[in-house]
CSV table of C-alpha atoms and ligand atoms in Angstrom, one decimal:
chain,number,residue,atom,x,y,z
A,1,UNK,CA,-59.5,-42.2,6.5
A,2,UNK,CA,-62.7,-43.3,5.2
A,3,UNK,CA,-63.5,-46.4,2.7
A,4,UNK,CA,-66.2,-47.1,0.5
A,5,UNK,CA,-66.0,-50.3,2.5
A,6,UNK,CA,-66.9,-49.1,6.0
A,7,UNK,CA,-70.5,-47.9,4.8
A,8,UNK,CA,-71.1,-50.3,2.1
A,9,UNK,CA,-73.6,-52.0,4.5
A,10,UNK,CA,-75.3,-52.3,8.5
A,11,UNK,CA,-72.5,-54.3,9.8
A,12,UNK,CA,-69.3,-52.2,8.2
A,13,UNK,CA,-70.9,-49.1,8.9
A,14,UNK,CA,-71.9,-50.0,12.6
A,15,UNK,CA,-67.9,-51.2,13.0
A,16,UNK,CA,-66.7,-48.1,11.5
A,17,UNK,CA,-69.1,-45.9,14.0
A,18,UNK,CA,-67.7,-48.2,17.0
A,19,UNK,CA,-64.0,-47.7,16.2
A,20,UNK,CA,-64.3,-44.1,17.2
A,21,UNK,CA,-63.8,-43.1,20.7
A,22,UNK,CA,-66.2,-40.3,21.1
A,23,UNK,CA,-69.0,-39.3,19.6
A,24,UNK,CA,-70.3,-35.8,20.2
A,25,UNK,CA,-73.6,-36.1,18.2
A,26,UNK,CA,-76.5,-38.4,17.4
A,27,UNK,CA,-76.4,-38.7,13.8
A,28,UNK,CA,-78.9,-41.1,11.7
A,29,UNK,CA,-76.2,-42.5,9.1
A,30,UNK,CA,-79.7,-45.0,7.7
A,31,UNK,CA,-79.1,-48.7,7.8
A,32,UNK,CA,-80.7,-48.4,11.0
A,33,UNK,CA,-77.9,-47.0,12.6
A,34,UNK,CA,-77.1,-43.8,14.7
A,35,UNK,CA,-74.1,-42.1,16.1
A,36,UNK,CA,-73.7,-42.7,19.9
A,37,UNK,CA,-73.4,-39.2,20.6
A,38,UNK,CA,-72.9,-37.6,24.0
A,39,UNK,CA,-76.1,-35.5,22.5
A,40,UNK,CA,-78.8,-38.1,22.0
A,41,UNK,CA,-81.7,-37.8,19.5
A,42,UNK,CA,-83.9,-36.1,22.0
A,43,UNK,CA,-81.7,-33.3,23.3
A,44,UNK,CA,-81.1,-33.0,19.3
A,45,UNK,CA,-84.9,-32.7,19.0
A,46,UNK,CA,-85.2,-30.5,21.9
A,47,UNK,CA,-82.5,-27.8,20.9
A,48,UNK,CA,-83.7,-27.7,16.8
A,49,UNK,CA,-87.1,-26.4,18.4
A,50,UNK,CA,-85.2,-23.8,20.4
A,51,UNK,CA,-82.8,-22.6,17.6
A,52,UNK,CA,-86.5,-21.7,15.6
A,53,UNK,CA,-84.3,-22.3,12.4
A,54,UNK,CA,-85.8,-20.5,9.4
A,55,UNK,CA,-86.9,-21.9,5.8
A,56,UNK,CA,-83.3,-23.1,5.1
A,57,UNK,CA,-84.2,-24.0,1.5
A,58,UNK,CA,-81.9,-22.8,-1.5
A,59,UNK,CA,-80.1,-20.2,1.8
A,60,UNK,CA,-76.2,-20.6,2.1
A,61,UNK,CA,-75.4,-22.2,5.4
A,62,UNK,CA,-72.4,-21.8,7.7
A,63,UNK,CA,-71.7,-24.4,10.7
A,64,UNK,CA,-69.3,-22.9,12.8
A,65,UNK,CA,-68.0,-25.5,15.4
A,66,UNK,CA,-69.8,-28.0,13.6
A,67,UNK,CA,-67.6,-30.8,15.4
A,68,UNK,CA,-69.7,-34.2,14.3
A,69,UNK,CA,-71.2,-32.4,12.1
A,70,UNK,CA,-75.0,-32.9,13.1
A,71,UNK,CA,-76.6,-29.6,12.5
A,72,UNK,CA,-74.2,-29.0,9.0
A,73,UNK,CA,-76.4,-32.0,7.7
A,74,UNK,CA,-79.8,-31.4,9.2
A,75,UNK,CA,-79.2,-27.8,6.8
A,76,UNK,CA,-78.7,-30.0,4.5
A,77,UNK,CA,-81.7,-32.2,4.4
A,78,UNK,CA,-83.5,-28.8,5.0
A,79,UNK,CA,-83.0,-28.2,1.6
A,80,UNK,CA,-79.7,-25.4,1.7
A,81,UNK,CA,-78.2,-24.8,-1.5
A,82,UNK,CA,-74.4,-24.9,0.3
A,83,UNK,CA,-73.5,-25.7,3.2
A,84,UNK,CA,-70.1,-25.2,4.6
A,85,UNK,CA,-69.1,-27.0,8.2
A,86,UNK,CA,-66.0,-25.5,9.9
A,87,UNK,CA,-64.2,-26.5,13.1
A,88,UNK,CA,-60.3,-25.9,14.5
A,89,UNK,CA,-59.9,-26.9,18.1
A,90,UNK,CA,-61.8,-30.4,18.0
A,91,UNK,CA,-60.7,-31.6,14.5
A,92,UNK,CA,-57.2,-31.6,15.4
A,93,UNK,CA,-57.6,-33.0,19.0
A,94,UNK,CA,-57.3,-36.8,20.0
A,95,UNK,CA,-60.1,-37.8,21.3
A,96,UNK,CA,-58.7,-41.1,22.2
A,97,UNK,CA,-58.8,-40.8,26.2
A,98,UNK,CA,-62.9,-39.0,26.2
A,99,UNK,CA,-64.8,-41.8,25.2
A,100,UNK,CA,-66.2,-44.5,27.7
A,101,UNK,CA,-63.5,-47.1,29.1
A,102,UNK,CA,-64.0,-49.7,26.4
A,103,UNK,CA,-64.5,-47.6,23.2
A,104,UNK,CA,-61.2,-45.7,24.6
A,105,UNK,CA,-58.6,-46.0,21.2
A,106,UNK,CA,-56.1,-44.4,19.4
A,107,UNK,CA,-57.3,-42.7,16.4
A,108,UNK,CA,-54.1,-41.2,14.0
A,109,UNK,CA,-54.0,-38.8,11.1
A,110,UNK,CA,-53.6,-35.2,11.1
A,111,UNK,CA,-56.9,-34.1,12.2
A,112,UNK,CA,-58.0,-37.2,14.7
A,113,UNK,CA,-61.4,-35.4,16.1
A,114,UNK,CA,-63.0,-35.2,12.7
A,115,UNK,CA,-63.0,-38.7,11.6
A,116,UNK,CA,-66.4,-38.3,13.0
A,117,UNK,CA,-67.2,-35.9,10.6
A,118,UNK,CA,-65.8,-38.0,7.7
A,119,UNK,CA,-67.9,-41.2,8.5
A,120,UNK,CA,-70.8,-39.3,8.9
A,121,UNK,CA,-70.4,-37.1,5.6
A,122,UNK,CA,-69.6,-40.3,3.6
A,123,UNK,CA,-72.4,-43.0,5.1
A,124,UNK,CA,-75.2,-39.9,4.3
A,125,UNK,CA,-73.6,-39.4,0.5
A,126,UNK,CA,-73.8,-35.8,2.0
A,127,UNK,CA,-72.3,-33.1,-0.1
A,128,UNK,CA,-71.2,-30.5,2.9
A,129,UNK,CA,-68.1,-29.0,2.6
A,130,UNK,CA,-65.7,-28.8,5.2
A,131,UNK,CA,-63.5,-25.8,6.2
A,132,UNK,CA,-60.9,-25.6,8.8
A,133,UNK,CA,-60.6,-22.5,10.2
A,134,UNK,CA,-60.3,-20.7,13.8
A,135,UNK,CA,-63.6,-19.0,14.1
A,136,UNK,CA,-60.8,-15.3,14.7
A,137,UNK,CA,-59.8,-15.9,10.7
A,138,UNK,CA,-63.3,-16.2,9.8
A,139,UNK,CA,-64.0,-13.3,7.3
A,140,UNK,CA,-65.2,-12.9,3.3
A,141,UNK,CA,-62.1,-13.1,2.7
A,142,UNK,CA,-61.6,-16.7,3.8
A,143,UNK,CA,-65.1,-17.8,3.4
A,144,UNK,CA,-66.9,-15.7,1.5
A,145,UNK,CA,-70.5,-15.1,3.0
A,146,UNK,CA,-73.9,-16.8,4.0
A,147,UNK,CA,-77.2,-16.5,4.1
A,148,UNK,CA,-77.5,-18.2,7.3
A,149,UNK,CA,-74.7,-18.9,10.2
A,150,UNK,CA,-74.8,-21.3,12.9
A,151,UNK,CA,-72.8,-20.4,16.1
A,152,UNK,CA,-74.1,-23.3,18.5
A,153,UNK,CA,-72.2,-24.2,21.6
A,154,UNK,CA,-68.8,-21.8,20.7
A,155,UNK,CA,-69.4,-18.4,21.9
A,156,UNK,CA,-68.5,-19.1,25.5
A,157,UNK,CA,-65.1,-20.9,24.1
A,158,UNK,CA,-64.1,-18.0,22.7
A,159,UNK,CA,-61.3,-15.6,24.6
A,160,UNK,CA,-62.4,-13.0,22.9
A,161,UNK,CA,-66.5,-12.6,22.1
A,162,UNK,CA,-66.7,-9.5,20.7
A,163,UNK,CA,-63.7,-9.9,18.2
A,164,UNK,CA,-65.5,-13.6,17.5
A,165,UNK,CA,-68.9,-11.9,17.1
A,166,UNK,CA,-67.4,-9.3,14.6
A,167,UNK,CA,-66.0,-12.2,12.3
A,168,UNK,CA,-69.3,-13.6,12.6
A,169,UNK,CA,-71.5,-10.6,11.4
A,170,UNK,CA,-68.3,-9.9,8.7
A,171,UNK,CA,-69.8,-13.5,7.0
A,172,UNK,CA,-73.3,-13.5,7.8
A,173,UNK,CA,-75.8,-12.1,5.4
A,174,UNK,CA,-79.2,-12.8,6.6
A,175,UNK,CA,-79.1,-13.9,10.4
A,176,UNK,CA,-76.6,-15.7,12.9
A,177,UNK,CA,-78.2,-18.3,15.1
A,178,UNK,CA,-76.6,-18.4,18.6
A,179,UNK,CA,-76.6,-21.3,21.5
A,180,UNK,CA,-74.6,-20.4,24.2
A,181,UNK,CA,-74.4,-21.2,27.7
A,182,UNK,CA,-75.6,-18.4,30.0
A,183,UNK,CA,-76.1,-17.0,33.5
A,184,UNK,CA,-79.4,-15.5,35.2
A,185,UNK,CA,-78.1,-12.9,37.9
A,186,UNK,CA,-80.6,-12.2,40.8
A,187,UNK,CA,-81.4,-8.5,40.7
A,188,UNK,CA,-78.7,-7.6,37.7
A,189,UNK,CA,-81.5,-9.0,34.8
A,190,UNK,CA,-81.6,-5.5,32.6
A,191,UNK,CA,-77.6,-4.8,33.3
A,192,UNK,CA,-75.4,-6.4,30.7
A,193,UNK,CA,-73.0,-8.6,31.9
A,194,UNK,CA,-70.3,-11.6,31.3
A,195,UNK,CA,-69.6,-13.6,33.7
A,196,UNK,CA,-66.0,-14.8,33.6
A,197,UNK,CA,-64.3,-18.5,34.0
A,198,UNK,CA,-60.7,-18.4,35.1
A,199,UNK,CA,-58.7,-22.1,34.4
A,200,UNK,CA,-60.4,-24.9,34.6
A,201,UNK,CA,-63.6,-22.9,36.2
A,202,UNK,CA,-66.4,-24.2,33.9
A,203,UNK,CA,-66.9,-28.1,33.6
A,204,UNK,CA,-63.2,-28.5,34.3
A,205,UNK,CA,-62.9,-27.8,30.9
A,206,UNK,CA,-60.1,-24.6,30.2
A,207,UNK,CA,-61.6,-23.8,26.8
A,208,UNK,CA,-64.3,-22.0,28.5
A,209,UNK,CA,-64.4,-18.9,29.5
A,210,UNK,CA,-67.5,-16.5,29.8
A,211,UNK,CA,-71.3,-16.9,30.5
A,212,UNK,CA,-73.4,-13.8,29.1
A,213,UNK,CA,-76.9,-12.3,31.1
A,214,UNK,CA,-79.6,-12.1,28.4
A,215,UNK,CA,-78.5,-8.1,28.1
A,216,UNK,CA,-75.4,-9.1,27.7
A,217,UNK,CA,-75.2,-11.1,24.8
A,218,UNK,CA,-78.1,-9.0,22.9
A,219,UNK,CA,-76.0,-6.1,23.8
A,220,UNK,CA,-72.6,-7.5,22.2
A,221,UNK,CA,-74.3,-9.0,19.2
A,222,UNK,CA,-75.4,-5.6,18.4
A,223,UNK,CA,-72.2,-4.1,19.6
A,224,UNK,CA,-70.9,-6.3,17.1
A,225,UNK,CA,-72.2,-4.8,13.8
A,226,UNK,CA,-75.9,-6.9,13.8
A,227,UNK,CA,-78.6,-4.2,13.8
A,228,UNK,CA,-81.4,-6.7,15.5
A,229,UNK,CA,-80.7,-9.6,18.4
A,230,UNK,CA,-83.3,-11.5,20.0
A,231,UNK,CA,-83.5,-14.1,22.3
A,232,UNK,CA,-85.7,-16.9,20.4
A,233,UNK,CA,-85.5,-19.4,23.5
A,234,UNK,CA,-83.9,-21.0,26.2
A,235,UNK,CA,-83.6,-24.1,28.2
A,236,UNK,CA,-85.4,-23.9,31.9
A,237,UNK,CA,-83.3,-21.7,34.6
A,238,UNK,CA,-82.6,-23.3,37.7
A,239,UNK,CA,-85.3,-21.8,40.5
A,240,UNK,CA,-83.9,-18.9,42.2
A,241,UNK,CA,-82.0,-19.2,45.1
A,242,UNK,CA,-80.9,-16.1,46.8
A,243,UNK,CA,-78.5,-14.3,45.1
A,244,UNK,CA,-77.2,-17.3,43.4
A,245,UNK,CA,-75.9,-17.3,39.8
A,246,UNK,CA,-78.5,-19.9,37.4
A,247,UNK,CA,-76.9,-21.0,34.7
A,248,UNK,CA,-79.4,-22.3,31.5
A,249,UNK,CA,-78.7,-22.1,27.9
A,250,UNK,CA,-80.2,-19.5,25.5
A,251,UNK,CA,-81.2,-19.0,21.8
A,252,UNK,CA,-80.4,-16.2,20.0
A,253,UNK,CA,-80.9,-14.4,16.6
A,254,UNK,CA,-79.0,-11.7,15.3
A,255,UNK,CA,-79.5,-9.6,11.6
A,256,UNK,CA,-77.0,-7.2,9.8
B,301,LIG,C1,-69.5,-27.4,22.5
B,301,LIG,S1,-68.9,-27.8,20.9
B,301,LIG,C2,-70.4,-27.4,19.9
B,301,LIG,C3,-70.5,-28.3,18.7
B,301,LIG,C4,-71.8,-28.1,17.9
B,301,LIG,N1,-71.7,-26.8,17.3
B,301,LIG,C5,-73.0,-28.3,18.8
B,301,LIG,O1,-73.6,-27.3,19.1
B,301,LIG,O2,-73.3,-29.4,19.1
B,301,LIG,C6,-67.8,-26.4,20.5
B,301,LIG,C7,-67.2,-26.5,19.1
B,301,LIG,O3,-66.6,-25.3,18.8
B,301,LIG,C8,-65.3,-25.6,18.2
B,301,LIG,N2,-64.4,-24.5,18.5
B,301,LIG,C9,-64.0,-24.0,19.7
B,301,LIG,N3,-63.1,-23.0,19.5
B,301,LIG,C10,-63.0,-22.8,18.2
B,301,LIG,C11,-62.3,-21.9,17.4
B,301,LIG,N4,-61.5,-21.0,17.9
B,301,LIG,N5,-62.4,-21.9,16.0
B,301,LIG,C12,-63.2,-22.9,15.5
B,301,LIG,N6,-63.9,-23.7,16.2
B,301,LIG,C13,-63.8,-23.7,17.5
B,301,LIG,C14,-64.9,-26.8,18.9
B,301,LIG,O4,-63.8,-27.4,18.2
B,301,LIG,C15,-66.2,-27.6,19.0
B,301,LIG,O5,-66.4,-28.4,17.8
């Protein structure tokens, strides 16, 4: 719960920031403070130049997995009209036991993770709305449309891609901006394929499950209902080594 209290000035707001366990992102909150997030400023910096985001200003904005809530508010100060952050999974988790040893605490409440959130949307006066909602119930019907959605850092959560990339292009009326984590496949570059994470497979972390190829993803985000998908960047491969998956990140865009 959040008080006019905790971000009334440096020294409440900086208390408020360090009674969380975990921060995911790096969020400026002014009064020369910022979020210790597991995502500094420059790997923020790094991936808004990779996303090539377009003129956000007076565009409806959807942040899908917006967790923190860093990229909801950077649309924001971009000038969108509305911007809507939505999360599920991390919002209702306790993040008590991720952060370092000594911010390690007990946070209560209903929906633990998005305290984060909270603090952040109160310290920036920001006027984002938040949503939450499992990206598979995402439709018009539950969220009406937007201009713009941002899918960073979910698709390879997501048991089911193609059903999750279908909700997305049922709300997305302009273009869908993906992140995702990938794999380069030594002699398999122009065959489309997922690469699949069984248990615990991926960063020990059993809410991940697939790595596309760049055909792969292009292929399901058309496969999906979006007439157009390009891949606007991505982060350096590993070099090649035999027939060795590489795993990088890539940035796509996708239109209806
Ligand atoms: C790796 S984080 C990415 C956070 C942020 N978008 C970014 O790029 O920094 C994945 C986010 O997706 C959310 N997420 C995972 N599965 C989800 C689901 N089924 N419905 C809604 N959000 C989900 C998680 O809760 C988490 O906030």
């Amino acid at each position: 719960m959040v008080s006019a209290a905790m971000t009334r000035d440096r020294e409440s707001l900086q208390a408020a920031v360090d009674a969380l366990p975990y921060w995911h992102h790096s969020i400026d909150l002014g009064h020369g403070v910022v979020t210790p997030g597991v995502k500094s400023p420059a790997y923020h910096r790094e991936e808004l130049e990779l996303l090539h985001l377009p003129d956000l200003t007076g565009k409806t904005v959807l942040d899908v997995g917006a967790w923190d809530g860093y990229y909801a508010f950077e649309a924001e100060r971009r000038g969108a009209a509305r911007v809507v952050a939505m999360d599920s999974y991390i919002w209702q988790t306790d993040l008590s036991g991720w952060g370092p040893p000594e911010r390690r605490r007990h946070v209560s409440g209903p929906l633990p993770g998005r305290c984060g959130f909270e603090l952040a949307r109160a310290a920036l006066g920001s006027s984002v709305e938040a949503v939450e909602c499992e990206v598979l119930d995402a439709g018009p019907e539950t969220l009406g449309t937007f201009d713009v959605v941002l899918f960073l850092g979910v698709l390879y959560h997501m048991r089911h891609p193609l059903l999750a990339l279908e909700r997305m292009a049922s709300v997305t009326r302009e273009l869908l901006v993906v992140e995702t984590h990938m794999v380069d496949i030594p002699h398999f570059e122009h065959v489309p394929l997922w690469e699949f994470y069984e248990g615990t497979k991926l960063a020990d972390d059993p809410t991940n499950w697939w790595a596309p190829n760049v055909p792969g993803v292009l292929g399901m985000l058309r496969a999906a209902g979006f007439r157009e998908a390009t891949l606007v960047g991505e982060t350096p491969r590993p070099p090649r080594d035999g027939l060795r998956f590489g795993h990088f990140r890539g940035f796509a865009h996708a239109r209806p």
